[in-house]
PDB file of C-alpha atoms in Angstrom:
ATOM      1  CA  MET L  30    -107.090  61.391 -49.587  1.00 63.00           C
ATOM      2  CA  ALA L  31    -109.741  60.871 -46.922  1.00 67.00           C
ATOM      3  CA  ARG L  32    -108.266  57.498 -46.027  1.00 66.00           C
ATOM      4  CA  THR L  33    -104.794  58.990 -45.676  1.00 69.00           C
ATOM      5  CA  PHE L  34    -106.213  61.717 -43.454  1.00 60.00           C
ATOM      6  CA  CYS L  35    -107.976  59.181 -41.255  1.00 58.00           C
ATOM      7  CA  LEU L  36    -104.808  57.129 -40.955  1.00 59.00           C
ATOM      8  CA  LEU L  37    -102.874  60.270 -40.053  1.00 60.00           C
ATOM      9  CA  ILE L  38    -105.367  61.119 -37.292  1.00 60.00           C
ATOM     10  CA  LEU L  39    -105.188  57.546 -36.044  1.00 50.00           C
ATOM     11  CA  GLY L  40    -101.405  57.669 -35.998  1.00 52.00           C
ATOM     12  CA  VAL L  41    -101.316  60.990 -34.139  1.00 49.00           C
ATOM     13  CA  THR L  42    -103.878  59.717 -31.616  1.00 50.00           C
ATOM     14  CA  GLN L  43    -101.856  56.567 -31.029  1.00 49.00           C
ATOM     15  CA  ALA L  44     -98.703  58.621 -30.566  1.00 47.00           C
ATOM     16  CA  LEU L  45    -100.448  60.974 -28.139  1.00 46.00           C
ATOM     17  CA  PHE L  46    -102.263  58.493 -25.960  1.00 46.00           C
ATOM     18  CA  CYS L  47    -100.586  55.119 -26.235  1.00 46.00           C
ATOM     19  CA  SER L  48     -96.917  55.791 -26.725  1.00 52.00           C
ATOM     20  CA  ASP L  49     -96.084  55.455 -23.038  1.00 85.00           C
ATOM     21  CA  ILE L  50     -97.932  52.227 -22.337  1.00 92.00           C
ATOM     22  CA  PHE L  51     -96.222  48.948 -23.150  1.00 94.00           C
ATOM     23  CA  TRP L  52     -97.053  45.282 -22.966  1.00 94.00           C
ATOM     24  CA  PHE L  53     -94.765  42.872 -21.172  1.00 95.00           C
ATOM     25  CA  SER L  54     -94.781  39.099 -21.205  1.00 95.00           C
ATOM     26  CA  TYR L  55     -92.162  36.432 -20.599  1.00 96.00           C
ATOM     27  CA  LYS L  56     -91.795  32.690 -20.936  1.00 96.00           C
ATOM     28  CA  ILE L  57     -88.946  30.437 -19.863  1.00 95.00           C
ATOM     29  CA  VAL L  58     -88.493  26.678 -20.108  1.00 95.00           C
ATOM     30  CA  THR L  59     -85.765  24.779 -18.286  1.00 94.00           C
ATOM     31  CA  VAL L  60     -84.854  21.101 -18.537  1.00 94.00           C
ATOM     32  CA  ASN L  61     -82.676  19.585 -15.839  1.00 92.00           C
ATOM     33  CA  SER L  62     -81.797  23.060 -14.494  1.00 89.00           C
ATOM     34  CA  LEU L  63     -80.671  24.343 -17.911  1.00 91.00           C
ATOM     35  CA  VAL L  64     -82.512  27.025 -19.839  1.00 92.00           C
ATOM     36  CA  ILE L  65     -83.640  25.603 -23.178  1.00 93.00           C
ATOM     37  CA  TYR L  66     -86.166  28.233 -24.269  1.00 94.00           C
ATOM     38  CA  GLU L  67     -86.761  31.867 -23.446  1.00 94.00           C
ATOM     39  CA  GLN L  68     -89.263  34.283 -24.947  1.00 95.00           C
ATOM     40  CA  LYS L  69     -89.044  37.973 -24.086  1.00 95.00           C
ATOM     41  CA  ASN L  70     -91.772  40.320 -25.250  1.00 95.00           C
ATOM     42  CA  ILE L  71     -92.062  44.079 -24.946  1.00 94.00           C
ATOM     43  CA  ALA L  72     -94.333  45.971 -27.307  1.00 93.00           C
ATOM     44  CA  SER L  73     -96.138  49.297 -27.439  1.00 92.00           C
ATOM     45  CA  ALA L  74     -99.810  49.173 -26.517  1.00 91.00           C
ATOM     46  CA  MET L  75    -101.954  49.796 -29.583  1.00 89.00           C
ATOM     47  CA  ILE L  76    -105.136  50.628 -27.711  1.00 86.00           C
ATOM     48  CA  PRO L  77    -105.389  53.357 -25.068  1.00 85.00           C
ATOM     49  CA  TYR L  78    -106.121  52.008 -21.613  1.00 85.00           C
ATOM     50  CA  GLU L  79    -106.910  53.819 -18.405  1.00 85.00           C
ATOM     51  CA  GLY L  80    -106.261  51.601 -15.454  1.00 87.00           C
ATOM     52  CA  LYS L  81    -104.961  51.649 -11.939  1.00 89.00           C
ATOM     53  CA  ALA L  82    -101.197  52.028 -11.659  1.00 91.00           C
ATOM     54  CA  GLN L  83     -99.266  49.776  -9.297  1.00 90.00           C
ATOM     55  CA  THR L  84     -95.601  50.607  -8.715  1.00 92.00           C
ATOM     56  CA  LEU L  85     -93.522  47.504  -9.272  1.00 91.00           C
ATOM     57  CA  CYS L  86     -90.039  48.849  -8.667  1.00 89.00           C
ATOM     58  CA  THR L  87     -87.580  51.691  -9.018  1.00 90.00           C
ATOM     59  CA  ILE L  88     -84.287  50.700 -10.584  1.00 88.00           C
ATOM     60  CA  GLU L  89     -81.097  52.494 -11.527  1.00 89.00           C
ATOM     61  CA  LEU L  90     -81.619  52.959 -15.233  1.00 86.00           C
ATOM     62  CA  SER L  91     -81.328  56.034 -17.448  1.00 83.00           C
ATOM     63  CA  ASN L  92     -81.657  56.769 -21.127  1.00 82.00           C
ATOM     64  CA  PRO L  93     -78.855  59.296 -21.840  1.00 80.00           C
ATOM     65  CA  LYS L  94     -78.834  58.632 -25.599  1.00 82.00           C
ATOM     66  CA  ASN L  95     -82.582  59.297 -25.773  1.00 82.00           C
ATOM     67  CA  LEU L  96     -83.346  56.062 -27.574  1.00 85.00           C
ATOM     68  CA  PRO L  97     -87.000  55.394 -28.385  1.00 88.00           C
ATOM     69  CA  LYS L  98     -88.564  53.968 -25.212  1.00 87.00           C
ATOM     70  CA  GLU L  99     -89.574  50.639 -26.737  1.00 89.00           C
ATOM     71  CA  GLN L 100     -86.112  50.058 -28.188  1.00 90.00           C
ATOM     72  CA  PHE L 101     -84.484  51.068 -24.919  1.00 90.00           C
ATOM     73  CA  LEU L 102     -86.684  48.723 -22.880  1.00 91.00           C
ATOM     74  CA  GLN L 103     -86.016  45.818 -25.226  1.00 91.00           C
ATOM     75  CA  LYS L 104     -82.283  46.483 -24.911  1.00 91.00           C
ATOM     76  CA  HIS L 105     -82.513  46.460 -21.106  1.00 91.00           C
ATOM     77  CA  PHE L 106     -85.014  43.627 -20.814  1.00 92.00           C
ATOM     78  CA  ASP L 107     -82.832  41.658 -18.403  1.00 90.00           C
ATOM     79  CA  THR L 108     -82.569  44.670 -16.084  1.00 90.00           C
ATOM     80  CA  ILE L 109     -86.300  45.232 -15.824  1.00 91.00           C
ATOM     81  CA  LEU L 110     -87.302  41.554 -15.758  1.00 92.00           C
ATOM     82  CA  PRO L 111     -86.905  41.105 -11.946  1.00 89.00           C
ATOM     83  CA  CYS L 112     -89.534  43.825 -11.426  1.00 90.00           C
ATOM     84  CA  PHE L 113     -92.134  41.612 -13.073  1.00 91.00           C
ATOM     85  CA  TYR L 114     -91.395  38.473 -11.062  1.00 87.00           C
ATOM     86  CA  GLN L 115     -93.790  39.653  -8.351  1.00 84.00           C
ATOM     87  CA  LEU L 116     -96.708  39.568 -10.796  1.00 86.00           C
ATOM     88  CA  SER L 117     -98.714  36.469 -11.697  1.00 85.00           C
ATOM     89  CA  ALA L 118     -96.495  33.664 -12.881  1.00 90.00           C
ATOM     90  CA  HIS L 119     -98.037  30.492 -14.282  1.00 93.00           C
ATOM     91  CA  LEU L 120     -95.999  27.454 -13.486  1.00 94.00           C
ATOM     92  CA  LEU L 121     -96.053  24.047 -15.113  1.00 95.00           C
ATOM     93  CA  SER L 122     -93.597  21.384 -14.062  1.00 95.00           C
ATOM     94  CA  TRP L 123     -93.045  17.767 -15.078  1.00 94.00           C
ATOM     95  CA  ASP L 124     -90.515  15.608 -13.329  1.00 93.00           C
ATOM     96  CA  ASP L 125     -90.202  12.220 -15.022  1.00 93.00           C
ATOM     97  CA  GLN L 126     -88.098   9.489 -13.416  1.00 91.00           C
ATOM     98  CA  TYR L 127     -87.666   6.333 -15.513  1.00 90.00           C
ATOM     99  CA  LEU L 128     -85.391   3.760 -13.931  1.00 85.00           C
ATOM    100  CA  LYS L 129     -82.005   5.546 -13.806  1.00 81.00           C
ATOM    101  CA  HIS L 130     -83.044   8.368 -16.119  1.00 89.00           C
ATOM    102  CA  GLY L 131     -84.637  11.624 -15.105  1.00 90.00           C
ATOM    103  CA  LYS L 132     -86.091  14.587 -16.927  1.00 93.00           C
ATOM    104  CA  ASP L 133     -87.161  17.642 -14.990  1.00 93.00           C
ATOM    105  CA  GLN L 134     -88.934  20.272 -17.052  1.00 95.00           C
ATOM    106  CA  VAL L 135     -90.213  23.568 -15.670  1.00 95.00           C
ATOM    107  CA  GLU L 136     -92.130  26.168 -17.627  1.00 95.00           C
ATOM    108  CA  ILE L 137     -92.915  29.657 -16.303  1.00 95.00           C
ATOM    109  CA  VAL L 138     -95.093  32.205 -18.035  1.00 95.00           C
ATOM    110  CA  ILE L 139     -95.535  35.769 -16.800  1.00 94.00           C
ATOM    111  CA  GLU L 140     -98.893  36.849 -18.142  1.00 90.00           C
ATOM    112  CA  PRO L 141     -99.035  39.846 -20.483  1.00 92.00           C
ATOM    113  CA  VAL L 142     -99.318  43.024 -18.444  1.00 93.00           C
ATOM    114  CA  ARG L 143     -99.477  46.687 -19.412  1.00 93.00           C
ATOM    115  CA  PHE L 144     -96.820  48.916 -17.894  1.00 94.00           C
ATOM    116  CA  THR L 145     -95.314  52.380 -18.018  1.00 93.00           C
ATOM    117  CA  VAL L 146     -91.789  53.586 -17.334  1.00 91.00           C
ATOM    118  CA  ASP L 147     -91.023  56.972 -15.821  1.00 90.00           C
ATOM    119  CA  PHE L 148     -87.448  58.156 -16.103  1.00 88.00           C
ATOM    120  CA  LYS L 149     -86.309  60.565 -13.435  1.00 86.00           C
ATOM    121  CA  ASP L 150     -82.661  61.508 -12.845  1.00 83.00           C
ATOM    122  CA  GLU L 151     -80.738  58.224 -12.935  1.00 84.00           C
ATOM    123  CA  PHE L 152     -83.711  56.058 -12.000  1.00 89.00           C
ATOM    124  CA  ALA L 153     -86.637  54.439 -13.765  1.00 90.00           C
ATOM    125  CA  THR L 154     -89.927  53.637 -12.073  1.00 92.00           C
ATOM    126  CA  ILE L 155     -91.942  50.804 -13.527  1.00 92.00           C
ATOM    127  CA  ASN L 156     -95.704  50.818 -12.970  1.00 93.00           C
ATOM    128  CA  ALA L 157     -98.055  48.023 -13.931  1.00 93.00           C
ATOM    129  CA  ILE L 158    -101.349  49.310 -15.322  1.00 92.00           C
ATOM    130  CA  ARG L 159    -104.394  47.210 -14.508  1.00 85.00           C
TER     131      ARG L 159
ATOM    132  CA  MET Q  27    -129.139  49.128  59.657  1.00 59.00           C
ATOM    133  CA  ASN Q  28    -131.306  46.210  58.641  1.00 70.00           C
ATOM    134  CA  ARG Q  29    -131.864  47.780  55.211  1.00 76.00           C
ATOM    135  CA  TRP Q  30    -128.064  48.138  54.772  1.00 78.00           C
ATOM    136  CA  PHE Q  31    -127.601  44.491  55.638  1.00 76.00           C
ATOM    137  CA  VAL Q  32    -130.250  43.388  53.097  1.00 79.00           C
ATOM    138  CA  THR Q  33    -128.657  45.576  50.368  1.00 81.00           C
ATOM    139  CA  LEU Q  34    -125.213  44.100  51.136  1.00 80.00           C
ATOM    140  CA  LEU Q  35    -126.565  40.558  50.947  1.00 79.00           C
ATOM    141  CA  ALA Q  36    -128.375  41.296  47.655  1.00 79.00           C
ATOM    142  CA  SER Q  37    -125.176  42.814  46.201  1.00 80.00           C
ATOM    143  CA  LEU Q  38    -123.120  39.807  47.275  1.00 77.00           C
ATOM    144  CA  GLY Q  39    -125.702  37.480  45.717  1.00 74.00           C
ATOM    145  CA  LEU Q  40    -125.588  39.467  42.481  1.00 76.00           C
ATOM    146  CA  VAL Q  41    -121.776  39.363  42.382  1.00 73.00           C
ATOM    147  CA  ILE Q  42    -121.776  35.583  42.972  1.00 69.00           C
ATOM    148  CA  LEU Q  43    -124.419  35.154  40.268  1.00 65.00           C
ATOM    149  CA  ILE Q  44    -122.427  37.201  37.709  1.00 67.00           C
ATOM    150  CA  SER Q  45    -119.083  35.622  38.579  1.00 64.00           C
ATOM    151  CA  GLY Q  46    -120.728  32.211  38.305  1.00 58.00           C
ATOM    152  CA  CYS Q  47    -121.755  33.041  34.756  1.00 56.00           C
ATOM    153  CA  SER Q  48    -118.337  34.365  33.794  1.00 55.00           C
ATOM    154  CA  SER Q  49    -116.387  31.549  35.357  1.00 52.00           C
ATOM    155  CA  LYS Q  50    -117.399  29.241  32.527  1.00 54.00           C
ATOM    156  CA  ASN Q  51    -114.105  28.368  30.827  1.00 60.00           C
ATOM    157  CA  GLU Q  52    -113.618  28.656  27.060  1.00 62.00           C
ATOM    158  CA  PRO Q  53    -112.850  25.359  25.361  1.00 61.00           C
ATOM    159  CA  PRO Q  54    -109.083  24.906  24.858  1.00 61.00           C
ATOM    160  CA  LYS Q  55    -107.884  25.993  21.394  1.00 65.00           C
ATOM    161  CA  ASN Q  56    -106.753  23.293  19.058  1.00 69.00           C
ATOM    162  CA  PRO Q  57    -103.248  24.229  17.773  1.00 65.00           C
ATOM    163  CA  LYS Q  58    -104.212  22.882  14.331  1.00 64.00           C
ATOM    164  CA  ASP Q  59    -107.062  25.400  14.140  1.00 65.00           C
ATOM    165  CA  ALA Q  60    -104.660  28.287  14.735  1.00 62.00           C
ATOM    166  CA  ALA Q  61    -102.946  27.484  11.431  1.00 59.00           C
ATOM    167  CA  TYR Q  62    -106.168  28.252   9.601  1.00 63.00           C
ATOM    168  CA  GLU Q  63    -106.734  31.627  11.266  1.00 71.00           C
ATOM    169  CA  PHE Q  64    -107.427  34.349   8.744  1.00 71.00           C
ATOM    170  CA  ASN Q  65    -104.520  36.644   9.640  1.00 72.00           C
ATOM    171  CA  ASN Q  66    -101.983  34.044  10.673  1.00 82.00           C
ATOM    172  CA  GLU Q  67     -99.124  34.733   8.231  1.00 84.00           C
ATOM    173  CA  LYS Q  68     -96.575  32.110   7.301  1.00 87.00           C
ATOM    174  CA  SER Q  69     -93.415  32.667   5.321  1.00 91.00           C
ATOM    175  CA  ILE Q  70     -92.429  30.043   2.778  1.00 93.00           C
ATOM    176  CA  VAL Q  71     -88.722  29.980   1.924  1.00 95.00           C
ATOM    177  CA  VAL Q  72     -87.147  27.908  -0.852  1.00 96.00           C
ATOM    178  CA  TYR Q  73     -83.692  27.663  -2.419  1.00 96.00           C
ATOM    179  CA  GLY Q  74     -83.698  27.351  -6.205  1.00 95.00           C
ATOM    180  CA  GLU Q  75     -80.643  26.046  -8.034  1.00 94.00           C
ATOM    181  CA  GLY Q  76     -79.530  26.467 -11.627  1.00 93.00           C
ATOM    182  CA  ILE Q  77     -76.548  25.261 -13.621  1.00 92.00           C
ATOM    183  CA  ALA Q  78     -74.421  27.419 -15.901  1.00 89.00           C
ATOM    184  CA  PRO Q  79     -74.485  25.882 -19.407  1.00 87.00           C
ATOM    185  CA  LEU Q  80     -71.176  25.103 -21.139  1.00 87.00           C
ATOM    186  CA  ASN Q  81     -72.013  26.239 -24.680  1.00 86.00           C
ATOM    187  CA  THR Q  82     -72.329  29.995 -24.070  1.00 87.00           C
ATOM    188  CA  VAL Q  83     -70.701  32.954 -25.794  1.00 91.00           C
ATOM    189  CA  SER Q  84     -69.433  34.467 -22.538  1.00 92.00           C
ATOM    190  CA  PRO Q  85     -69.215  33.691 -18.800  1.00 90.00           C
ATOM    191  CA  ALA Q  86     -71.704  36.507 -18.205  1.00 90.00           C
ATOM    192  CA  GLN Q  87     -74.281  34.760 -20.383  1.00 90.00           C
ATOM    193  CA  ALA Q  88     -73.663  31.517 -18.521  1.00 91.00           C
ATOM    194  CA  ILE Q  89     -74.272  33.246 -15.184  1.00 92.00           C
ATOM    195  CA  ALA Q  90     -77.395  35.003 -16.477  1.00 91.00           C
ATOM    196  CA  LEU Q  91     -78.830  31.699 -17.733  1.00 91.00           C
ATOM    197  CA  ALA Q  92     -77.915  29.901 -14.503  1.00 93.00           C
ATOM    198  CA  LYS Q  93     -79.737  32.615 -12.553  1.00 93.00           C
ATOM    199  CA  ARG Q  94     -82.851  32.216 -14.699  1.00 92.00           C
ATOM    200  CA  ALA Q  95     -82.779  28.466 -14.212  1.00 93.00           C
ATOM    201  CA  ALA Q  96     -82.355  28.928 -10.451  1.00 94.00           C
ATOM    202  CA  ILE Q  97     -85.334  31.311 -10.269  1.00 94.00           C
ATOM    203  CA  THR Q  98     -87.434  28.856 -12.289  1.00 94.00           C
ATOM    204  CA  ASP Q  99     -86.470  26.050  -9.905  1.00 94.00           C
ATOM    205  CA  GLY Q 100     -87.358  28.288  -6.957  1.00 95.00           C
ATOM    206  CA  TYR Q 101     -90.758  28.993  -8.473  1.00 94.00           C
ATOM    207  CA  ARG Q 102     -91.349  25.275  -8.930  1.00 95.00           C
ATOM    208  CA  GLN Q 103     -90.568  24.626  -5.279  1.00 95.00           C
ATOM    209  CA  LEU Q 104     -92.902  27.430  -4.203  1.00 94.00           C
ATOM    210  CA  GLY Q 105     -95.592  25.923  -6.419  1.00 94.00           C
ATOM    211  CA  GLU Q 106     -95.054  22.536  -4.786  1.00 94.00           C
ATOM    212  CA  LYS Q 107     -95.533  24.039  -1.334  1.00 92.00           C
ATOM    213  CA  LEU Q 108     -98.500  26.247  -2.193  1.00 89.00           C
ATOM    214  CA  TYR Q 109    -100.466  23.881  -4.414  1.00 90.00           C
ATOM    215  CA  GLY Q 110     -99.017  20.422  -3.874  1.00 93.00           C
ATOM    216  CA  VAL Q 111     -97.654  17.863  -6.313  1.00 95.00           C
ATOM    217  CA  LYS Q 112     -99.573  15.396  -8.464  1.00 96.00           C
ATOM    218  CA  ILE Q 113     -97.756  12.077  -8.481  1.00 95.00           C
ATOM    219  CA  ASN Q 114     -98.270   9.279 -10.977  1.00 95.00           C
ATOM    220  CA  SER Q 115     -96.272   6.124 -10.502  1.00 95.00           C
ATOM    221  CA  SER Q 116     -96.095   2.680 -12.075  1.00 94.00           C
ATOM    222  CA  GLU Q 117     -93.827  -0.277 -11.416  1.00 92.00           C
ATOM    223  CA  THR Q 118     -93.583  -3.596 -13.179  1.00 93.00           C
ATOM    224  CA  VAL Q 119     -92.265  -6.657 -11.380  1.00 93.00           C
ATOM    225  CA  ARG Q 120     -91.632  -9.896 -13.279  1.00 92.00           C
ATOM    226  CA  ASP Q 121     -90.196 -13.106 -11.788  1.00 91.00           C
ATOM    227  CA  ALA Q 122     -89.789 -11.296  -8.479  1.00 90.00           C
ATOM    228  CA  MET Q 123     -87.563  -8.670 -10.144  1.00 90.00           C
ATOM    229  CA  LEU Q 124     -88.213  -5.003 -10.807  1.00 88.00           C
ATOM    230  CA  ARG Q 125     -88.410  -4.593 -14.569  1.00 89.00           C
ATOM    231  CA  ASP Q 126     -89.801  -1.110 -14.962  1.00 90.00           C
ATOM    232  CA  SER Q 127     -90.312   1.874 -12.721  1.00 92.00           C
ATOM    233  CA  ARG Q 128     -91.715   5.241 -13.694  1.00 93.00           C
ATOM    234  CA  VAL Q 129     -92.581   8.176 -11.446  1.00 94.00           C
ATOM    235  CA  THR Q 130     -94.034  11.407 -12.788  1.00 95.00           C
ATOM    236  CA  ALA Q 131     -94.397  14.438 -10.539  1.00 96.00           C
ATOM    237  CA  GLN Q 132     -96.446  17.333 -11.853  1.00 95.00           C
ATOM    238  CA  VAL Q 133     -97.003  20.847 -10.499  1.00 95.00           C
ATOM    239  CA  ASN Q 134     -99.469  23.328 -11.907  1.00 95.00           C
ATOM    240  CA  ALA Q 135     -99.499  26.639 -10.061  1.00 92.00           C
ATOM    241  CA  LEU Q 136    -100.084  30.382 -10.196  1.00 91.00           C
ATOM    242  CA  ILE Q 137     -97.658  32.344  -8.044  1.00 90.00           C
ATOM    243  CA  LYS Q 138     -97.848  35.995  -7.132  1.00 87.00           C
ATOM    244  CA  ASP Q 139     -95.662  38.280  -5.029  1.00 85.00           C
ATOM    245  CA  ALA Q 140     -92.663  35.959  -4.794  1.00 90.00           C
ATOM    246  CA  ALA Q 141     -89.492  37.787  -3.790  1.00 90.00           C
ATOM    247  CA  ILE Q 142     -85.848  36.907  -4.407  1.00 92.00           C
ATOM    248  CA  THR Q 143     -84.120  37.647  -1.113  1.00 93.00           C
ATOM    249  CA  ASP Q 144     -80.608  36.309  -1.755  1.00 94.00           C
ATOM    250  CA  ALA Q 145     -78.481  35.000  -4.618  1.00 95.00           C
ATOM    251  CA  THR Q 146     -75.072  33.330  -4.824  1.00 94.00           C
ATOM    252  CA  PHE Q 147     -72.982  31.836  -7.625  1.00 93.00           C
ATOM    253  CA  LYS Q 148     -70.309  29.248  -6.794  1.00 91.00           C
ATOM    254  CA  ASP Q 149     -68.649  26.466  -8.819  1.00 88.00           C
ATOM    255  CA  GLY Q 150     -71.042  26.817 -11.731  1.00 87.00           C
ATOM    256  CA  LEU Q 151     -74.108  26.563  -9.514  1.00 93.00           C
ATOM    257  CA  TYR Q 152     -76.401  29.555  -9.046  1.00 95.00           C
ATOM    258  CA  SER Q 153     -78.514  29.509  -5.929  1.00 96.00           C
ATOM    259  CA  VAL Q 154     -81.373  31.887  -5.125  1.00 95.00           C
ATOM    260  CA  ARG Q 155     -83.346  32.248  -1.929  1.00 96.00           C
ATOM    261  CA  MET Q 156     -86.995  32.926  -2.686  1.00 95.00           C
ATOM    262  CA  GLU Q 157     -89.678  33.851  -0.239  1.00 94.00           C
ATOM    263  CA  VAL Q 158     -93.421  34.282  -0.260  1.00 91.00           C
ATOM    264  CA  SER Q 159     -95.552  35.281   2.738  1.00 88.00           C
ATOM    265  CA  MET Q 160     -98.930  33.660   2.879  1.00 86.00           C
ATOM    266  CA  SER Q 161    -101.996  33.770   5.089  1.00 85.00           C
ATOM    267  CA  ALA Q 162    -105.626  32.898   4.526  1.00 82.00           C
ATOM    268  CA  ARG Q 163    -106.411  36.599   4.028  1.00 82.00           C
ATOM    269  CA  ARG Q 164    -103.524  37.056   1.606  1.00 79.00           C
ATOM    270  CA  TRP Q 165    -104.483  33.913  -0.282  1.00 79.00           C
ATOM    271  CA  GLN Q 166    -107.956  35.311  -0.749  1.00 79.00           C
ATOM    272  CA  GLU Q 167    -106.618  38.721  -1.863  1.00 76.00           C
ATOM    273  CA  LEU Q 168    -104.241  37.236  -4.412  1.00 73.00           C
ATOM    274  CA  PHE Q 169    -105.961  34.191  -5.787  1.00 71.00           C
ATOM    275  CA  ALA Q 170    -109.699  34.482  -5.182  1.00 70.00           C
ATOM    276  CA  TYR Q 171    -111.243  36.044  -8.248  1.00 61.00           C
TER     277      TYR Q 171
END
């Protein structure tokens, strides 16, 4: 009983304080200018965090069907991705030329970053929390 | 009258003395040094290119993937300009003939605040124009931690 109660409190607290903060990270690998691997991650933050907000962008995006925010963001990942390009991107590149053969591999990783989305009218403002 | 004359002479002497001190020319600035000035901002522009793959479910997916590849290529070029390229090369020559040649170029970079300023798609090739403004001050703000 006590354990259930504690879990309930924990759940309510999470819903109250963390529901609007999400994690974002992204990885892409290309070989010879073709995408061979892509990893897109958006997840709710499990731990409350109070940081400084930095506005990344305001894009034309609305949620008329009132989908849960996380589900909505995952659905529109490609739309919000350009906002995160301005953040830190780790780059690793190998260009191997062997006689007539060539292999050019590029790997980009956008570090995990906390963010919030504010919907207003037809627009969504994305803020990175640091 | 005599006192006026002495004051005038003393003033003239003082003016000559001061102007003599100030007439010392500053050494000419080396143009190479200007490049390292703290606030001197330089814009780096690159054009990334990506190919639309053939095995996609729709043309839209092909374009989206070509765009991603183009952005990745643009990032690589920015990394090359900001951090440089590590080159490893080996060649084997036997009986005065080239038998083996291998060149490996490597870039390892961290890029912040890159902006996509233009994008075009033509004949299966996606091209993006990417730009990053950099100065010594900005470099310190972004990367020194």
